[in-house]
Amino acid sequence: MVKEGFNPFHMAQAQFDKVADLLELDEATRDFLRNPMREYTFTIPVRMDDGTMKVFRGFRVQHNDSRGPCKGGIRFHPQETIDTVRALSMWMTWKCAVVDIPLGGGKGGVICDPHNLSAHEQEQICRGWIRQLAKNIGPLSDVPAPDVMTNAQHMLWMLDEYEHIHGAKYPGFITGKPVGMGGSLGRTEATGYGVVYTLREALKQLNIKTADTVASVQGFGNVAQYAIRLYNQLGGKVICVACWDQSDQKSYSFRKLDGINVDSLLSITDRFGGIDKNKAREMGYEILDGGAWLEQDVDILIPAALEHQITEENVNKIGKRVKVIVEGANGPTTPEADKVIAARNIFVIPDFLANAGGVTCSYFEQVQCNMNYYWEKDEVLSKLDTKMTAAFLAVSELARKKKLYMRDAAYVISVGRVAQACKDRGWV
Ligand code: NAD
């Protein structure tokens, strides 16, 4: 998904280059890490429900597997591009390394719009994606997962196709499966909860009580919904959420100054995280333009929709009261906006740390599949909390010690670990 003139892969590389300088990496290591190890682009022909054939484009990028099998989601999106997938696969490498799980980075996608596809057509795309890649992915090499506009059902179709091709059961081949079919309890909550575990620790360090804070959120999908739920449980209040309106092809912000209610909003939200604005108005929400979520008088901003949302153009609209930005989405903040945020001394919990709960729980799912023994939800979430908190503390301590911006500190830890693994293997 790329906005005109914006290339997320160039942004990921620019972020990497900055850290490569900080770490004084040699030329070969830089060259190796700023590019994916392997990329696959392919076609997926599908017989549509009306009998016609349509050809979709699919991608898989394996950025780095020095620390373990590649891991990363598959997105279905009409504006998907190879450069978005490259960027996201690179961010997955750093994400797995920052939470110190034994996995590398990968990402996949298909250019398609599930809004306009029947379940049967989506199943054919899933099976076609696997048929094109079955030899190049697997539980010991590259493990996919759901991402934007893909879910447990898509993963199950993909698993089924993979097992059909290989003639055996491989529950650890893919994560994000339905619970009871090899999925892990807690996976649905994991990313959003992980965002809030790190936020809770940041607020502790800033000596701010969560119950005294107010937040504004971009997105009302999986990550945002569970982040808001846990933040509410800790006493925080969300006054604004923004989401995409499919019929108007634009985004809106929904504001309720006495606090949004997740359950009632969910009753008027479609499965893509889009809120019905007429019903929301009836419920007492103010409907504002899509960018308004960023300009609210709040302590905390949680971008949890898409990349490239806080940019040079709008960064100065961030409210004066904002103290923490916790990035639920991947790549929501551009390097130019980062400079302004750093200068304002806003505490940033960078994407690949804040939203690492999803991949951490996916790793737990793989572990459970390999053992064929499944944990209770509380056990999963408590292990998740331990991992996320440890990762946050390591990053914030380095940031404090070396006086680094939080994003740079997270990068120093993760790029350092991956570069070391590549060196130890004799790759660079
Ligand atoms: P989702 O598809 O469930 O929800 C996305 C939300 O963003 C929806 O509410 C949608 O309406 C909204 N949105 C889309 N375009 C928008 C726009 N232009 N302006 C405002 N809102 C818009 O997706 P998700 O799983 O919640 O993922 C959200 C972000 O978090 C993505 O960047 C994803 O890569 C990242 N992420 C997700 C996970 C996960 O486990 N789901 C893990 C790590 C990172």
Coordinates of N, CA and C in Angstrom, one line a residue, residues 91-206:
W91 N 11.2 -4.8 8.4 CA 10.8 -4.4 9.8 C 10.5 -5.7 10.6
M92 N 10.1 -6.8 10.0 CA 9.9 -8.0 10.7 C 11.2 -8.6 11.2
T93 N 12.2 -8.4 10.5 CA 13.5 -8.9 11.0 C 13.9 -8.2 12.3
W94 N 13.7 -6.9 12.2 CA 14.1 -6.1 13.4 C 13.2 -6.4 14.6
K95 N 11.9 -6.6 14.2 CA 10.9 -6.9 15.3 C 11.2 -8.2 16.0
C96 N 11.5 -9.2 15.3 CA 11.8 -10.5 15.9 C 13.0 -10.4 16.8
A97 N 14.0 -9.6 16.3 CA 15.2 -9.5 17.0 C 15.1 -8.6 18.3
V98 N 14.2 -7.6 18.2 CA 14.1 -6.7 19.4 C 13.4 -7.4 20.5
V99 N 12.5 -8.4 20.2 CA 11.9 -9.1 21.3 C 12.6 -10.4 21.6
D100 N 13.7 -10.6 20.8 CA 14.6 -11.7 21.0 C 14.0 -13.1 20.9
I101 N 13.2 -13.3 19.8 CA 12.7 -14.6 19.5 C 13.4 -15.1 18.3
P102 N 13.6 -16.5 18.2 CA 14.5 -17.1 17.2 C 13.9 -17.2 15.8
L103 N 13.5 -16.0 15.3 CA 12.9 -16.0 14.0 C 13.5 -14.8 13.2
G104 N 13.4 -14.9 11.8 CA 13.8 -13.8 10.9 C 12.6 -13.1 10.4
G105 N 12.9 -12.3 9.3 CA 11.8 -11.4 8.8 C 11.4 -11.8 7.4
G106 N 10.1 -11.9 7.3 CA 9.5 -12.1 5.9 C 8.2 -11.3 5.8
K107 N 7.6 -11.2 4.7 CA 6.3 -10.6 4.5 C 5.7 -11.0 3.1
G108 N 4.4 -11.0 3.0 CA 3.8 -11.4 1.8 C 2.6 -10.6 1.5
G109 N 2.1 -10.7 0.3 CA 0.9 -9.9 -0.1 C 0.3 -10.4 -1.4
V110 N -0.9 -9.9 -1.6 CA -1.6 -10.1 -2.9 C -2.3 -8.8 -3.2
I111 N -2.2 -8.4 -4.4 CA -2.9 -7.2 -4.9 C -4.3 -7.6 -5.1
C112 N -5.2 -7.3 -4.2 CA -6.6 -7.6 -4.3 C -7.4 -6.9 -3.3
D113 N -8.7 -6.8 -3.5 CA -9.6 -6.1 -2.5 C -10.6 -7.1 -2.0
P114 N -10.4 -7.6 -0.8 CA -11.4 -8.6 -0.3 C -12.8 -8.1 -0.2
H115 N -12.9 -6.7 -0.1 CA -14.3 -6.1 -0.1 C -15.1 -6.6 -1.3
N116 N -14.4 -6.8 -2.4 CA -15.1 -7.1 -3.6 C -15.0 -8.6 -4.0
L117 N -14.6 -9.5 -3.1 CA -14.3 -10.9 -3.5 C -15.2 -11.8 -2.6
S118 N -15.8 -12.8 -3.2 CA -16.6 -13.7 -2.4 C -15.6 -14.6 -1.5
A119 N -16.1 -15.3 -0.6 CA -15.3 -16.2 0.3 C -14.6 -17.2 -0.6
H120 N -15.4 -17.8 -1.6 CA -14.8 -18.8 -2.5 C -13.6 -18.2 -3.3
E121 N -13.8 -17.0 -3.8 CA -12.7 -16.4 -4.6 C -11.5 -16.1 -3.7
Q122 N -11.7 -15.7 -2.4 CA -10.6 -15.5 -1.5 C -9.9 -16.8 -1.2
E123 N -10.7 -17.9 -1.1 CA -10.1 -19.2 -0.8 C -9.2 -19.6 -2.0
Q124 N -9.6 -19.3 -3.2 CA -8.8 -19.7 -4.4 C -7.5 -18.9 -4.4
I125 N -7.6 -17.6 -4.0 CA -6.3 -16.8 -3.9 C -5.4 -17.4 -2.9
C126 N -5.9 -17.8 -1.7 CA -5.1 -18.4 -0.7 C -4.4 -19.6 -1.2
R127 N -5.2 -20.5 -1.8 CA -4.6 -21.8 -2.3 C -3.6 -21.5 -3.4
G128 N -3.9 -20.6 -4.3 CA -3.0 -20.2 -5.4 C -1.7 -19.7 -4.9
W129 N -1.8 -18.8 -3.8 CA -0.6 -18.2 -3.2 C 0.3 -19.4 -2.7
I130 N -0.3 -20.4 -2.0 CA 0.5 -21.5 -1.5 C 1.1 -22.3 -2.6
R131 N 0.3 -22.6 -3.7 CA 0.8 -23.5 -4.7 C 2.1 -22.8 -5.4
Q132 N 2.1 -21.5 -5.5 CA 3.2 -20.8 -6.1 C 4.5 -20.9 -5.2
L133 N 4.3 -21.0 -3.9 CA 5.4 -20.9 -3.0 C 5.7 -22.1 -2.2
A134 N 5.0 -23.2 -2.4 CA 5.0 -24.4 -1.4 C 6.5 -24.9 -1.3
K135 N 7.3 -24.7 -2.3 CA 8.7 -25.3 -2.2 C 9.6 -24.3 -1.4
N136 N 9.2 -23.1 -1.3 CA 10.1 -22.1 -0.8 C 9.7 -21.6 0.6
I137 N 8.7 -22.1 1.2 CA 8.3 -21.7 2.5 C 8.0 -23.0 3.3
G138 N 8.0 -22.9 4.6 CA 7.7 -24.1 5.4 C 8.0 -23.8 6.9
P139 N 7.7 -24.8 7.8 CA 7.8 -24.5 9.2 C 9.3 -24.3 9.6
L140 N 10.2 -24.8 8.8 CA 11.6 -24.6 9.2 C 12.3 -23.5 8.3
S141 N 11.5 -22.9 7.4 CA 12.2 -21.9 6.6 C 11.5 -20.5 6.6
D142 N 10.2 -20.6 6.5 CA 9.4 -19.3 6.4 C 8.0 -19.6 6.8
V143 N 7.5 -18.9 7.8 CA 6.2 -19.2 8.4 C 5.3 -18.0 8.3
P144 N 4.3 -18.0 7.4 CA 3.4 -16.9 7.2 C 2.4 -16.7 8.4
A145 N 1.6 -15.6 8.3 CA 0.6 -15.3 9.3 C -0.4 -14.3 8.7
P146 N -1.5 -14.0 9.4 CA -2.4 -13.0 8.9 C -1.9 -11.6 9.0
D147 N -2.4 -10.7 8.3 CA -2.1 -9.3 8.4 C -3.3 -8.5 7.9
V148 N -3.1 -7.3 7.3 CA -4.2 -6.5 7.0 C -5.1 -7.2 6.0
M149 N -6.4 -7.3 6.3 CA -7.4 -7.9 5.5 C -7.2 -9.4 5.3
T150 N -6.4 -10.1 6.1 CA -6.4 -11.6 6.1 C -6.7 -12.0 7.5
N151 N -7.2 -13.2 7.7 CA -7.6 -13.7 9.0 C -7.4 -15.2 9.2
A152 N -7.9 -15.7 10.3 CA -7.7 -17.1 10.6 C -8.2 -18.1 9.5
Q153 N -9.3 -17.7 8.9 CA -9.9 -18.5 7.8 C -8.9 -18.6 6.7
H154 N -8.3 -17.5 6.3 CA -7.4 -17.5 5.2 C -6.2 -18.4 5.5
M155 N -5.7 -18.3 6.8 CA -4.6 -19.1 7.2 C -4.9 -20.6 7.1
L156 N -6.1 -21.0 7.5 CA -6.5 -22.4 7.5 C -6.6 -22.9 6.1
W157 N -7.1 -22.1 5.1 CA -7.1 -22.5 3.7 C -5.7 -22.7 3.2
M158 N -4.8 -21.8 3.6 CA -3.4 -21.9 3.2 C -2.7 -23.1 3.8
L159 N -3.0 -23.4 5.1 CA -2.4 -24.6 5.7 C -2.9 -25.8 5.0
D160 N -4.2 -25.9 4.8 CA -4.8 -27.0 4.1 C -4.1 -27.3 2.8
E161 N -3.9 -26.3 2.0 CA -3.3 -26.4 0.7 C -1.8 -26.9 0.8
Y162 N -1.1 -26.3 1.8 CA 0.3 -26.7 2.0 C 0.4 -28.2 2.5
E163 N -0.5 -28.6 3.3 CA -0.5 -30.0 3.8 C -0.9 -31.0 2.7
H164 N -1.8 -30.5 1.9 CA -2.2 -31.3 0.7 C -1.0 -31.5 -0.2
I165 N -0.3 -30.5 -0.5 CA 0.9 -30.6 -1.4 C 1.9 -31.5 -0.8
H166 N 2.2 -31.3 0.5 CA 3.3 -32.1 1.1 C 2.9 -33.4 1.7
G167 N 1.6 -33.7 1.7 CA 1.1 -35.0 2.1 C 1.3 -35.4 3.6
A168 N 1.3 -34.4 4.5 CA 1.5 -34.6 5.9 C 1.0 -33.4 6.7
K169 N 0.8 -33.5 8.0 CA 0.3 -32.4 8.8 C 1.5 -31.6 9.2
Y170 N 1.4 -30.3 9.0 CA 2.4 -29.3 9.4 C 1.8 -28.1 10.2
P171 N 1.2 -28.4 11.4 CA 0.5 -27.2 12.0 C 1.4 -26.0 12.3
G172 N 2.7 -26.2 12.4 CA 3.6 -25.1 12.6 C 4.0 -24.4 11.4
F173 N 3.4 -24.7 10.2 CA 3.7 -24.0 9.0 C 3.2 -22.6 8.9
I174 N 2.1 -22.4 9.6 CA 1.5 -21.0 9.5 C 0.9 -20.7 10.9
T175 N 0.8 -19.4 11.2 CA 0.2 -19.1 12.5 C -1.0 -18.2 12.3
G176 N -1.7 -17.9 13.4 CA -2.9 -17.1 13.3 C -4.1 -18.0 12.8
K177 N -3.9 -19.3 13.1 CA -5.0 -20.3 12.7 C -6.1 -20.2 13.8
P178 N -7.3 -20.7 13.4 CA -8.4 -20.7 14.4 C -8.0 -21.5 15.6
V179 N -8.4 -21.0 16.8 CA -8.3 -21.8 18.0 C -9.0 -23.1 17.8
G180 N -8.4 -24.2 18.2 CA -9.0 -25.5 18.0 C -8.5 -26.2 16.7
M181 N -7.9 -25.4 15.9 CA -7.3 -25.9 14.6 C -5.8 -25.6 14.6
G182 N -5.2 -25.6 15.8 CA -3.8 -25.3 15.9 C -3.5 -23.8 16.2
G183 N -4.5 -23.0 16.4 CA -4.3 -21.6 16.8 C -4.0 -21.5 18.3
S184 N -3.5 -20.3 18.7 CA -3.2 -20.1 20.1 C -4.2 -19.2 20.7
L185 N -4.7 -19.5 21.9 CA -5.5 -18.5 22.6 C -4.6 -17.3 22.8
G186 N -5.3 -16.2 22.8 CA -4.6 -14.9 23.0 C -4.0 -14.3 21.8
R187 N -4.0 -15.0 20.7 CA -3.4 -14.4 19.4 C -4.2 -13.1 19.0
T188 N -5.5 -13.2 19.1 CA -6.4 -12.1 18.6 C -6.0 -10.9 19.4
E189 N -5.8 -11.0 20.7 CA -5.6 -9.9 21.6 C -4.1 -9.4 21.5
A190 N -3.2 -10.3 21.1 CA -1.8 -10.2 21.3 C -1.2 -8.8 20.9
T191 N -1.4 -8.4 19.7 CA -0.8 -7.2 19.2 C -1.3 -6.0 19.9
G192 N -2.6 -5.8 20.1 CA -3.1 -4.7 20.8 C -2.7 -4.7 22.2
Y193 N -2.8 -5.8 22.9 CA -2.3 -5.9 24.3 C -0.8 -5.6 24.4
G194 N 0.0 -6.1 23.5 CA 1.4 -5.8 23.5 C 1.7 -4.3 23.4
V195 N 0.9 -3.6 22.6 CA 1.0 -2.2 22.4 C 0.9 -1.5 23.8
V196 N -0.1 -2.0 24.5 CA -0.5 -1.4 25.8 C 0.5 -1.9 27.0
Y197 N 1.0 -3.1 26.9 CA 2.1 -3.5 27.8 C 3.2 -2.5 27.8
T198 N 3.6 -2.2 26.5 CA 4.8 -1.2 26.4 C 4.4 0.2 26.8
L199 N 3.1 0.6 26.5 CA 2.7 1.9 26.9 C 2.6 2.0 28.5
R200 N 2.1 1.0 29.1 CA 2.1 0.9 30.6 C 3.5 1.1 31.2
E201 N 4.5 0.5 30.6 CA 5.9 0.6 31.1 C 6.4 2.1 30.9
A202 N 6.1 2.6 29.7 CA 6.5 4.0 29.4 C 5.9 5.0 30.4
L203 N 4.6 4.8 30.6 CA 4.0 5.7 31.6 C 4.6 5.6 33.0
K204 N 4.9 4.4 33.4 CA 5.6 4.2 34.7 C 6.9 5.0 34.7
Q205 N 7.7 4.9 33.6 CA 8.9 5.6 33.6 C 8.7 7.1 33.6
L206 N 7.6 7.6 33.0 CA 7.4 9.0 33.0 C 6.6 9.5 34.2

